[in-house]
mmCIF file of C-alpha atoms in Angstrom:
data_model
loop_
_atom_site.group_PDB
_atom_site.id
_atom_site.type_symbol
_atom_site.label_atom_id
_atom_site.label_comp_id
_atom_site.label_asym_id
_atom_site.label_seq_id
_atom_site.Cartn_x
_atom_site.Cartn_y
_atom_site.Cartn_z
ATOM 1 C CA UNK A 1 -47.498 -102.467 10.788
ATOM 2 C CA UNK A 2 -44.004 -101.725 11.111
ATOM 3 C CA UNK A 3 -42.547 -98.157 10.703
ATOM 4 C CA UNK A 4 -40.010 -97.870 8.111
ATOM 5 C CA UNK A 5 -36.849 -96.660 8.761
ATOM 6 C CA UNK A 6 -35.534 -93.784 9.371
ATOM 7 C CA UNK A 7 -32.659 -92.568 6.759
ATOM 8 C CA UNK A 8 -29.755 -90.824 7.493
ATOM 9 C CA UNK A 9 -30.761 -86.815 7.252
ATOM 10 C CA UNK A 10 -28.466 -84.800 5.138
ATOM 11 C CA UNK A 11 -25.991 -81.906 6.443
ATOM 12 C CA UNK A 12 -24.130 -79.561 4.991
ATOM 13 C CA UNK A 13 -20.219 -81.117 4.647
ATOM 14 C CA UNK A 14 -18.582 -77.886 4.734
ATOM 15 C CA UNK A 15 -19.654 -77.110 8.506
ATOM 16 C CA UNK A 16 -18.801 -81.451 9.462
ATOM 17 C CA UNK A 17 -15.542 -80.356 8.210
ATOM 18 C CA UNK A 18 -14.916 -77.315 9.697
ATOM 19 C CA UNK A 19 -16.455 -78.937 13.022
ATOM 20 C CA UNK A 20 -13.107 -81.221 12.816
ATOM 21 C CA UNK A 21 -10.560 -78.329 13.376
ATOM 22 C CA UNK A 22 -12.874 -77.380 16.733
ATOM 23 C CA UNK A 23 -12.630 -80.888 17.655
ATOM 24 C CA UNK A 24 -8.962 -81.050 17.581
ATOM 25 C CA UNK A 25 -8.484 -77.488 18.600
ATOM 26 C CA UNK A 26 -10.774 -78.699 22.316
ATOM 27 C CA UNK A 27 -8.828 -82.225 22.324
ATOM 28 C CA UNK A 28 -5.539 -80.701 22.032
ATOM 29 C CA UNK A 29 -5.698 -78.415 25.076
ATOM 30 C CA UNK A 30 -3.511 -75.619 23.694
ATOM 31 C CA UNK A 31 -2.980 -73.618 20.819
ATOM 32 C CA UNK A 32 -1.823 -75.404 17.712
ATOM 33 C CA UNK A 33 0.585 -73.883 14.324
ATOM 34 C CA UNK A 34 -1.385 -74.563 11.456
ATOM 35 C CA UNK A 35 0.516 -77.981 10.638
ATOM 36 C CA UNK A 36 -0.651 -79.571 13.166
ATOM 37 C CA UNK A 37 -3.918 -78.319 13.691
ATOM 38 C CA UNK A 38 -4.222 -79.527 9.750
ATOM 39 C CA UNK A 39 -2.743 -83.160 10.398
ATOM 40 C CA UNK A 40 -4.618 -83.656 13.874
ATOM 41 C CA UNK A 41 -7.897 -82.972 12.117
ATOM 42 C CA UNK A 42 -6.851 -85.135 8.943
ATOM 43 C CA UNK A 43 -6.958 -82.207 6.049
ATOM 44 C CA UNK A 44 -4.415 -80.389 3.799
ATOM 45 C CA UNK A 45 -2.999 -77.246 5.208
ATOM 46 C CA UNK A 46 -4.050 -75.275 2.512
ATOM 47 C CA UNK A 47 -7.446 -76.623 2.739
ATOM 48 C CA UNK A 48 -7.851 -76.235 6.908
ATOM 49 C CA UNK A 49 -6.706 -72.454 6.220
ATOM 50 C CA UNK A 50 -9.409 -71.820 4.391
ATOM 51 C CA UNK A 51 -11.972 -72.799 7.150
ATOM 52 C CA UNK A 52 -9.870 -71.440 10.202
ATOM 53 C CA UNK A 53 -10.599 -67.484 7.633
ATOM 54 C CA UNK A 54 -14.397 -69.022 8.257
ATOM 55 C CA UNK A 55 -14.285 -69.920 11.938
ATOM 56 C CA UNK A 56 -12.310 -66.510 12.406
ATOM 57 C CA UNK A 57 -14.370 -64.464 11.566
ATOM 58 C CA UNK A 58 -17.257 -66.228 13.143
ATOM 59 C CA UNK A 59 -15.426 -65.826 16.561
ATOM 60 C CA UNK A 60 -14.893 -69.241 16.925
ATOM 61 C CA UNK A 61 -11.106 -69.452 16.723
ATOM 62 C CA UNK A 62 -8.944 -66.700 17.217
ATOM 63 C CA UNK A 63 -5.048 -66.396 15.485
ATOM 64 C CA UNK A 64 -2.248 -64.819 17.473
ATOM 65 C CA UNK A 65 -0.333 -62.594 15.570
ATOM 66 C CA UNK A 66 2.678 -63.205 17.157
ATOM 67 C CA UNK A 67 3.389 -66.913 17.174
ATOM 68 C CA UNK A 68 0.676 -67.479 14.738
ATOM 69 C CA UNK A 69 -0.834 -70.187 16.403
ATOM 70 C CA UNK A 70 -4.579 -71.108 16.013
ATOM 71 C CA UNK A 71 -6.858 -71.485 19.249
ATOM 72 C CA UNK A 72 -10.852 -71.490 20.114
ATOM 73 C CA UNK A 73 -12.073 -68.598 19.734
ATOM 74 C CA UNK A 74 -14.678 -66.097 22.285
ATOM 75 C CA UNK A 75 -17.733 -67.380 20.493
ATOM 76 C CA UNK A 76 -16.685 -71.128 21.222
ATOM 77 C CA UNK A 77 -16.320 -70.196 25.615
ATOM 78 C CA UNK A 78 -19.721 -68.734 24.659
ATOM 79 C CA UNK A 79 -21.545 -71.785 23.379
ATOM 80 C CA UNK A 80 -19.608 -74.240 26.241
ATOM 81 C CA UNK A 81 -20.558 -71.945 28.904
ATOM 82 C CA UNK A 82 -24.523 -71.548 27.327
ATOM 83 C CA UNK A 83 -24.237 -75.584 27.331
ATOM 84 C CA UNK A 84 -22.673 -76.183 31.062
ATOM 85 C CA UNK A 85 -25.351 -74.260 32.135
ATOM 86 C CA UNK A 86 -27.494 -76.898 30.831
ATOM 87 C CA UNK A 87 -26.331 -79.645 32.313
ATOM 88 C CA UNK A 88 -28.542 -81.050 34.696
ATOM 89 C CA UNK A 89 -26.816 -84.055 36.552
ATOM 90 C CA UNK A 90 -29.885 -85.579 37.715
ATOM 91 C CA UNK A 91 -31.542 -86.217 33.948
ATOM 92 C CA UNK A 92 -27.965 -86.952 32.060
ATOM 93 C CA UNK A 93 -27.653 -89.976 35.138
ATOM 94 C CA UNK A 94 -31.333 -91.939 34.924
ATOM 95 C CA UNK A 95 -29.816 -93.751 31.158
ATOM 96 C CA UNK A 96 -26.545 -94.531 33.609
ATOM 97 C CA UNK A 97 -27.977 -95.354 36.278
ATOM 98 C CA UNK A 98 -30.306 -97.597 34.471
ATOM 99 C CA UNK A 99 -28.010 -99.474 32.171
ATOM 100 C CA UNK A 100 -26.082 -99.989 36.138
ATOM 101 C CA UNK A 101 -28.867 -102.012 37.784
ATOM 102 C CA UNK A 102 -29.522 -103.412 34.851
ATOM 103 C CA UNK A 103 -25.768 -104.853 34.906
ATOM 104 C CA UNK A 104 -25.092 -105.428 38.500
ATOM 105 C CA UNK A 105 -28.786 -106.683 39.018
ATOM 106 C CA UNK A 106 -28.657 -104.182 42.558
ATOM 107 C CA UNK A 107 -30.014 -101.149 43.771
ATOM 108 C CA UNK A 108 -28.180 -98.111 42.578
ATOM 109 C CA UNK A 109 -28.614 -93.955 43.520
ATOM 110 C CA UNK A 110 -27.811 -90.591 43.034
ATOM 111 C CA UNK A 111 -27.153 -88.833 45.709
ATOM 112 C CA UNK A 112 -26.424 -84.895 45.780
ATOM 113 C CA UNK A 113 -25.118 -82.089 48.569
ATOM 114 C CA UNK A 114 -28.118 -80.331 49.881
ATOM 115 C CA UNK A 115 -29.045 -78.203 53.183
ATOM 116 C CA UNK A 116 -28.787 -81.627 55.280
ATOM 117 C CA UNK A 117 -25.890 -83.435 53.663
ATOM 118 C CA UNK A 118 -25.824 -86.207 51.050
ATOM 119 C CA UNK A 119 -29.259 -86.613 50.080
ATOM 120 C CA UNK A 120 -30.699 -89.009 47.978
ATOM 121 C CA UNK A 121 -32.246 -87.751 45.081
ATOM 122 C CA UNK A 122 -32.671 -90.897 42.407
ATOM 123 C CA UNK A 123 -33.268 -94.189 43.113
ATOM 124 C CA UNK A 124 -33.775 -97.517 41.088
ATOM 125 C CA UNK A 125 -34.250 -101.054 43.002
ATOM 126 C CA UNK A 126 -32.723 -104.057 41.417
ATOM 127 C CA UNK A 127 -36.524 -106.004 42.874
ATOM 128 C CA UNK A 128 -34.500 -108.769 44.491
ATOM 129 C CA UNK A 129 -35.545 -110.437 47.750
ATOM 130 C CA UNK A 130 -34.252 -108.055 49.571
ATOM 131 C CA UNK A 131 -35.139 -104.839 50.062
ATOM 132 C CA UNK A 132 -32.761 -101.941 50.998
ATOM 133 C CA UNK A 133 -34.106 -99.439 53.115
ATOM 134 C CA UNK A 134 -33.371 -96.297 50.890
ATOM 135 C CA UNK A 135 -35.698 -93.781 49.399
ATOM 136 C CA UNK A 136 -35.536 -90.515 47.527
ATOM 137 C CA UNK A 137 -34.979 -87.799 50.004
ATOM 138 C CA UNK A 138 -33.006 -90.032 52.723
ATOM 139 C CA UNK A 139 -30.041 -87.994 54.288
ATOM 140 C CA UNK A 140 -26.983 -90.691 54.575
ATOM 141 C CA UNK A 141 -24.065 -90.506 57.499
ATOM 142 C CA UNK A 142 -21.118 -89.181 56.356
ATOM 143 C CA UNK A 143 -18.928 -91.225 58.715
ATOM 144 C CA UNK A 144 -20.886 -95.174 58.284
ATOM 145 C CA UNK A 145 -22.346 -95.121 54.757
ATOM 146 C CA UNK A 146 -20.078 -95.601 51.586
ATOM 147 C CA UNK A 147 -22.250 -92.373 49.803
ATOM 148 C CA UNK A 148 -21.929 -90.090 53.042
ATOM 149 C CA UNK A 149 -17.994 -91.177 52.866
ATOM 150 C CA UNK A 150 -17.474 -90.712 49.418
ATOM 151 C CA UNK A 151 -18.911 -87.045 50.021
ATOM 152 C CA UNK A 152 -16.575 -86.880 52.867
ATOM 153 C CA UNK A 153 -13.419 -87.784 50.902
ATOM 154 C CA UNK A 154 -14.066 -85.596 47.704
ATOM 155 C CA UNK A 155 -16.637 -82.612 48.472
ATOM 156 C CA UNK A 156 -15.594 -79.087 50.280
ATOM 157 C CA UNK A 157 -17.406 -77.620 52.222
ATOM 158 C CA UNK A 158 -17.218 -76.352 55.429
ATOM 159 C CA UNK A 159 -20.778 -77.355 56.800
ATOM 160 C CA UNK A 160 -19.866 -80.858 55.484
ATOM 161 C CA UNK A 161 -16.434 -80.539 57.790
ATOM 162 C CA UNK A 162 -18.682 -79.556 60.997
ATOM 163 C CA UNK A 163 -20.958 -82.619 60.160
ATOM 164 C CA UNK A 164 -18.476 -85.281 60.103
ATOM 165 C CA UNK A 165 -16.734 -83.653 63.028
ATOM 166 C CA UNK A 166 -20.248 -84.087 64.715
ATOM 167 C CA UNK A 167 -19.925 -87.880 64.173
ATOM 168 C CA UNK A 168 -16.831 -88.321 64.601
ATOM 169 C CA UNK A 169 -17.306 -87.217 67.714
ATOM 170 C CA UNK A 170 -20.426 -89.437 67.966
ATOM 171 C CA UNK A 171 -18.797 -92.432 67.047
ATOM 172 C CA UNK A 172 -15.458 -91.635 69.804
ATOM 173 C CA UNK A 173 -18.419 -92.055 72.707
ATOM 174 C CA UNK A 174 -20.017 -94.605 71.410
ATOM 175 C CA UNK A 175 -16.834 -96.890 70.995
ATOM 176 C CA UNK A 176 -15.068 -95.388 74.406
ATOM 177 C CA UNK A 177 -12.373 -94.215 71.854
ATOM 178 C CA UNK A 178 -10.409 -90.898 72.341
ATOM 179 C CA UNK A 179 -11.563 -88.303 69.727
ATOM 180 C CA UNK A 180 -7.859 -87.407 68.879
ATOM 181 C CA UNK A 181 -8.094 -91.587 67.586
ATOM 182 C CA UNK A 182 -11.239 -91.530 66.017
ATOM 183 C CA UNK A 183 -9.732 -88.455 64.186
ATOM 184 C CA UNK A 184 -7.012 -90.289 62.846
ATOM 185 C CA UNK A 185 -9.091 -93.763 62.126
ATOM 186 C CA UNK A 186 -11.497 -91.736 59.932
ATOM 187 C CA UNK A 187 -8.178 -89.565 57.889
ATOM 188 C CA UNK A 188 -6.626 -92.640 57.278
ATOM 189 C CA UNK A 189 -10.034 -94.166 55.517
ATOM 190 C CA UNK A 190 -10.700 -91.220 53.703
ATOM 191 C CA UNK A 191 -7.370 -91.418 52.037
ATOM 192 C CA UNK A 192 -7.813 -94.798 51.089
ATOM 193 C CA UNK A 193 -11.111 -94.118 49.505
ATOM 194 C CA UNK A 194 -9.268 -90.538 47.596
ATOM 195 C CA UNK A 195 -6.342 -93.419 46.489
ATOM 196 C CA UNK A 196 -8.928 -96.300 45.628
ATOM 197 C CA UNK A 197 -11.023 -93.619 43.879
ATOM 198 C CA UNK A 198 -14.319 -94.909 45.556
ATOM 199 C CA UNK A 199 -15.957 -94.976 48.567
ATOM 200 C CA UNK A 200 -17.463 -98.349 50.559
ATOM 201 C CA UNK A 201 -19.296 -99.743 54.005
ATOM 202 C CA UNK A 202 -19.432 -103.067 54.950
ATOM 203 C CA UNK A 203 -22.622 -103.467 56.816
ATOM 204 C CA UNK A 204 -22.133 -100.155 58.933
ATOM 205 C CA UNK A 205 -24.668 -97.951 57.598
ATOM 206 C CA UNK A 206 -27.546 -101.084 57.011
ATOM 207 C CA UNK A 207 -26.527 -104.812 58.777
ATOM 208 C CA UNK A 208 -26.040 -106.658 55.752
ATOM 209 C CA UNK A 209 -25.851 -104.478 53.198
ATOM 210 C CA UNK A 210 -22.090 -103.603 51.449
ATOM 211 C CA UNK A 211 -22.363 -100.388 49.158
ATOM 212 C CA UNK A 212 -19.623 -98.562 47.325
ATOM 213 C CA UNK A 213 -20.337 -95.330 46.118
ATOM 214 C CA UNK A 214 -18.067 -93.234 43.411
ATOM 215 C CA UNK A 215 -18.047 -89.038 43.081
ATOM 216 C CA UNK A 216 -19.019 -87.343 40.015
ATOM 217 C CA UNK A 217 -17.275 -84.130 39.087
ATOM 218 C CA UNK A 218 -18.589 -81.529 36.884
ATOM 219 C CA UNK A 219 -16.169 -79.094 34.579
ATOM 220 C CA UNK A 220 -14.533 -77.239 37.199
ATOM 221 C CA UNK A 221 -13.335 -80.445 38.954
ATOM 222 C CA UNK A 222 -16.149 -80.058 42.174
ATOM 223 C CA UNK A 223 -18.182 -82.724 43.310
ATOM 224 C CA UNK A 224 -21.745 -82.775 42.359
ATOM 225 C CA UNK A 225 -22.893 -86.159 42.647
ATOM 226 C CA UNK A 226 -22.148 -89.477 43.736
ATOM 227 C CA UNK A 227 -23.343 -92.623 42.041
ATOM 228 C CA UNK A 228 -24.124 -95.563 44.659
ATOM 229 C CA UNK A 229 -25.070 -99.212 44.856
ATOM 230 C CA UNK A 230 -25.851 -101.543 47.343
ATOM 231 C CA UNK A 231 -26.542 -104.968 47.936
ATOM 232 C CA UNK A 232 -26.782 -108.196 50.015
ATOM 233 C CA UNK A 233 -22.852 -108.841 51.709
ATOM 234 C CA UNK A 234 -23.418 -112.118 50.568
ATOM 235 C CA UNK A 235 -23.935 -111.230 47.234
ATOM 236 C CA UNK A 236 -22.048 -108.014 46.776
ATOM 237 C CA UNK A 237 -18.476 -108.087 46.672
ATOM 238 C CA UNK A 238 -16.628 -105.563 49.188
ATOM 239 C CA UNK A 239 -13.111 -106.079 47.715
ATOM 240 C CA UNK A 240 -11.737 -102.838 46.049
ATOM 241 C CA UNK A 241 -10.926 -104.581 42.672
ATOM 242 C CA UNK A 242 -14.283 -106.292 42.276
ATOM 243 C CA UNK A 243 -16.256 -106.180 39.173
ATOM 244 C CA UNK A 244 -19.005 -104.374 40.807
ATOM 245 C CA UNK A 245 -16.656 -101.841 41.800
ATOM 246 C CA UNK A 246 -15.084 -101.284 38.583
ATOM 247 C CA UNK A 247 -18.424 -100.901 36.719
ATOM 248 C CA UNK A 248 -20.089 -97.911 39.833
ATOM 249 C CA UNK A 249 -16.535 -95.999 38.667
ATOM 250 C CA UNK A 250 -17.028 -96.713 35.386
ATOM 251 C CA UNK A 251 -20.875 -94.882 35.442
ATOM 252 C CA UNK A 252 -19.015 -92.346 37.575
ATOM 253 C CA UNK A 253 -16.582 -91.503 35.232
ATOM 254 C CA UNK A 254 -19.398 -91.317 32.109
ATOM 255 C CA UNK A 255 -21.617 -89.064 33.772
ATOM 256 C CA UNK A 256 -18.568 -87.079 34.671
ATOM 257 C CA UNK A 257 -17.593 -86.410 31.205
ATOM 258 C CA UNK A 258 -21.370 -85.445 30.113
ATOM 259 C CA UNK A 259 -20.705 -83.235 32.865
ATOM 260 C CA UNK A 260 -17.776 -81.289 31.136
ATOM 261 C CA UNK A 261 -14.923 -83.556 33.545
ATOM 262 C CA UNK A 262 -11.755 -84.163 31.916
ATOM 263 C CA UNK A 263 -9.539 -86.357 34.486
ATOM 264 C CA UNK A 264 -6.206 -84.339 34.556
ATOM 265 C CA UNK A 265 -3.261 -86.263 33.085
ATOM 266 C CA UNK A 266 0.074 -86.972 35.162
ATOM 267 C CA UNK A 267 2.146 -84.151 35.980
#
């Protein structure tokens, strides 16, 4: 027997309307003059005064006196910071992370900053033939695999700076390198991956496997999380302007916004 439908529930207009002048007040980044405030949010001046007296005295705009301009008010930083706090990376990524294996057809992760590095903390296999060796709680390289790199390229920290020295290092012996070299080899690939916007690895990390891996940001503009997927090199294109590139910045970028992220514009 089939449900029936649901119907759209009714609201109250007057707060859908007034909810418009917030919207354009948050989208425009500034305080506004009345005018525009009234055209960006597609009412009458008269009639947008009349709900900025509302939100005023509700604390969720505020009016300088001077210039007269309208702006969000103390109770709107209120209710964004009560929401931020909210946020929980891990549960707004599982629908993105889903709707990207489903896609790409490949293994895709979360992986976060914890007291060992970049740890895995979500992970969703694509059930091909092959298998990547990758489980929740693995701790990835920060030098070899595309997640540790993209941590490497776009989180602070200072522990994380002592780690990759530690490869780095690492890596110098094991390739008869000088340090000073492998120094410069691994500055010049992490400003690649800060240019490209995304990190990769090219069998380094796992022999056969290519992975590129993109950093979420939260509202402040700090890593949090980086969204990763892998797959067979003959199967997974490496190339920086591949489609399966595109669609991991893509998820990046989405789960960024839930997150609060608003890429700055050009200077």
């Amino acid at each position: 027997m089939e449900k029936p439908k649901t119907k759209d529930r009714q609201g109250i207009q007057s707060i859908e309307v007034g909810g418009k002048l917030l919207q354009a007040l948050a989208a425009n980044g500034r305080a506004m003059m009345l005018r525009d405030l009234a055209k960006a949010a597609g009412m009458p001046a008269a009639k947008a005064h009349r709900y900025l007296v509302s939100l005023i005295r509700m604390g969720l705009v505020e009016q300088d006196q001077t210039s007269g301009r309208y702006d969000l008010g103390s109770f709107s930083l209120e209710l964004g910071l009560a929401a931020m706090g909210r946020l929980d990376p891990v549960r707004l990524a599982t629908p993105i992370l889903e709707d990207l294996c489903e896609r790409l057809g490949e293994t895709v992760a979360l992986a976060v900053w914890g007291n060992h590095g970049a740890t895995v903390v979500r992970l969703l296999e694509a059930g091909g033939p092959i298998t990547v060796a990758l489980r929740a709680g693995t701790v990835l390289p920060l030098a070899s695999s595309a997640t540790g790199r993209a941590f490497a390229a776009f989180f602070r920290s200072p522990y994380l700076r002592q780690l990759l020295e530690v490869e780095i290092k690492a890596n110098a012996e094991a390739n008869g390198t000088t340090l000073a070299a492998a120094r410069r080899d691994m500055d010049g690939l992490l400003s690649e991956i800060r240019n490209q916007g995304i990190a990769r690895a090219s069998g380094s990390y796992s022999p056969g496997i290519n992975g590129f891996s993109a950093p979420v940001f939260n509202q402040t503009g700090t890593m949090v999380a980086a969204i990763t997927s892998l797959g067979p090199i003959g199967n997974f294109a490496s190339d920086w302007d591949s489609n399966i590139a595109a669609a991991i910045r893509q998820a990046a970028q989405d789960l960024s916004h839930r997150l609060g992220y608003h890429e700055p514009g050009p200077a």
